[in-house]
Amino acid sequence: MSRPHVFNAISADVLNRLLDVLRALRDDNTVRVVVFRGSGERAFASGDDINEFVRTSPFDVLAIAARLRAVTDITTSIPNPITASIAGYCLGGGFELALVCDIRIAADTAHFGLPEIKLGMQLAGAGTVRLTKLAGSSSHVCYR
């Protein structure tokens, strides 16, 4: 993802390009490993491009969410190991993308979260389900 001026926010265009690349990688027998990373050190991906959402209709937002779901679904269908190289912010849709990777390597600067909950938005990539499966559930909650 290469949009460092907006902390690699995931736009509809980024999702379309990811889908195209992932489809090509899935069918390419010469590919051994896939690595996701964000441009720069400030963010892997800061999540969905909220500025884009503000300018779109609710139906367009649903279409963008469906594209993120398609990206996470196709990522899990690729047989090759997929690694997320995470530095800086890894939020929302970016975190959901990292959660579907086989391996996540985080720099000391990495910050994770699902802030779309505070905006009343859905987690299109099933982030809460994937996070619970990876991290496990707990009988207590710790708030900062």
Coordinates of C-alpha atoms in Angstrom, one line a residue:
M1 CA 0.0 0.0 0.0
S2 CA 1.5 3.2 -1.1
R3 CA -0.4 6.2 0.2
P4 CA 2.0 7.5 2.9
H5 CA 0.5 11.0 2.8
V6 CA -2.8 9.5 4.3
F7 CA -1.1 6.9 6.5
N8 CA -1.7 4.3 3.7
A9 CA -5.5 4.6 4.2
I10 CA -7.3 1.9 2.2
S11 CA -9.4 3.5 -0.6
A12 CA -11.7 1.8 -3.1
D13 CA -8.9 2.1 -5.6
V14 CA -6.4 0.4 -3.3
L15 CA -8.9 -2.4 -2.7
N16 CA -9.4 -2.9 -6.5
R17 CA -5.7 -3.0 -7.1
L18 CA -5.2 -5.5 -4.2
L19 CA -7.9 -7.7 -5.7
D20 CA -6.3 -7.7 -9.1
V21 CA -2.8 -8.4 -7.7
L22 CA -4.1 -11.2 -5.4
R23 CA -6.0 -12.9 -8.2
A24 CA -2.9 -12.9 -10.3
L25 CA -0.8 -14.2 -7.4
R26 CA -3.2 -16.9 -6.6
D27 CA -2.9 -18.3 -10.2
D28 CA 0.9 -17.8 -10.5
N29 CA 2.8 -21.0 -9.7
T30 CA 6.1 -19.2 -9.6
V31 CA 5.2 -17.1 -6.5
R32 CA 6.7 -18.5 -3.3
V33 CA 5.7 -15.9 -0.7
V34 CA 3.6 -12.8 -0.5
V35 CA 4.5 -9.8 1.7
F36 CA 2.1 -7.0 2.5
R37 CA 3.6 -3.7 3.8
G38 CA 2.8 -0.1 3.8
S39 CA 4.9 2.6 2.3
G40 CA 7.0 4.5 4.8
E41 CA 7.4 3.9 8.5
R42 CA 4.4 5.7 9.9
A43 CA 1.7 3.2 8.9
F44 CA 1.2 -0.3 7.6
A45 CA -2.4 0.8 6.8
S46 CA -4.5 3.2 8.9
G47 CA -7.7 1.6 7.9
D48 CA -10.4 2.6 5.5
D49 CA -10.2 6.0 3.9
I50 CA -12.8 7.8 6.0
N51 CA -12.6 10.9 3.8
E52 CA -13.7 8.8 0.9
F53 CA -16.6 7.4 2.9
V54 CA -17.8 10.9 3.7
R55 CA -18.2 11.7 0.0
T56 CA -20.1 8.4 -0.9
S57 CA -23.5 7.1 -0.4
P58 CA -24.3 4.3 2.1
F59 CA -24.6 1.9 -0.8
D60 CA -21.1 2.8 -2.0
V61 CA -19.8 2.2 1.5
L62 CA -21.4 -1.2 1.5
A63 CA -19.7 -1.9 -1.9
I64 CA -16.3 -0.9 -0.5
A65 CA -16.9 -3.1 2.6
A66 CA -17.7 -6.0 0.2
R67 CA -14.4 -5.4 -1.6
L68 CA -12.5 -5.5 1.7
R69 CA -14.3 -8.8 2.4
A70 CA -13.3 -10.1 -1.0
V71 CA -9.7 -9.1 -0.4
T72 CA -9.6 -10.9 2.9
D73 CA -11.4 -14.0 1.4
I74 CA -9.0 -14.2 -1.6
T75 CA -6.0 -13.7 0.8
T76 CA -7.0 -16.7 2.8
S77 CA -7.4 -18.8 -0.4
I78 CA -3.8 -18.3 -1.6
P79 CA -1.8 -21.4 -0.7
N80 CA 1.5 -19.6 -0.4
P81 CA 2.7 -18.1 2.9
I82 CA 1.5 -14.5 3.3
T83 CA 3.4 -12.1 5.6
A84 CA 2.4 -8.7 7.0
S85 CA 5.4 -6.5 7.6
I86 CA 3.9 -4.0 10.1
A87 CA 5.4 -0.7 11.1
G88 CA 3.4 2.2 12.5
Y89 CA -0.4 2.3 12.5
C90 CA -2.2 -0.9 11.7
L91 CA -5.8 0.0 12.1
G92 CA -9.3 -1.0 11.0
G93 CA -9.2 -2.5 7.5
G94 CA -5.4 -2.6 7.7
F95 CA -5.5 -4.6 10.9
E96 CA -8.1 -6.9 9.3
L97 CA -5.8 -7.4 6.3
A98 CA -2.9 -8.2 8.7
L99 CA -5.1 -10.7 10.6
V100 CA -5.7 -12.8 7.5
C101 CA -2.0 -13.2 6.9
D102 CA -0.2 -16.3 7.9
I103 CA 2.6 -14.4 9.6
R104 CA 2.6 -10.9 11.1
I105 CA 6.0 -9.3 11.9
A106 CA 5.6 -6.0 13.8
A107 CA 8.2 -3.3 14.4
D108 CA 8.5 -1.7 17.9
T109 CA 6.5 1.2 16.3
A110 CA 3.5 -0.9 15.5
H111 CA 0.1 0.2 16.9
F112 CA -3.0 -2.1 16.4
G113 CA -6.7 -1.3 16.7
L114 CA -10.2 -1.5 15.3
P115 CA -11.3 2.1 15.7
E116 CA -14.2 1.8 13.3
I117 CA -16.3 0.6 16.1
K118 CA -16.3 4.1 17.6
L119 CA -17.5 5.4 14.2
G120 CA -20.5 3.0 14.2
M121 CA -19.0 1.1 11.2
Q122 CA -19.0 -2.6 10.6
L123 CA -15.9 -4.7 10.5
A124 CA -16.1 -5.9 6.9
G125 CA -13.2 -8.3 7.1
A126 CA -14.5 -10.1 10.2
G127 CA -11.8 -8.6 12.3
T128 CA -13.3 -9.3 15.7
V129 CA -13.8 -12.9 14.9
R130 CA -10.3 -13.4 13.4
L131 CA -8.7 -11.5 16.3
T132 CA -10.5 -13.7 18.9
K133 CA -9.5 -16.8 17.1
L134 CA -5.8 -15.7 17.0
A135 CA -5.5 -14.1 20.4
G136 CA -8.0 -16.2 22.3
S137 CA -10.9 -15.0 24.5
S138 CA -10.5 -13.8 28.0
S139 CA -12.7 -13.9 31.1
H140 CA -11.6 -10.3 32.0
V141 CA -11.2 -7.1 30.1
C142 CA -8.5 -4.5 30.7
Y143 CA -9.1 -0.9 29.7
R144 CA -6.5 1.7 29.3

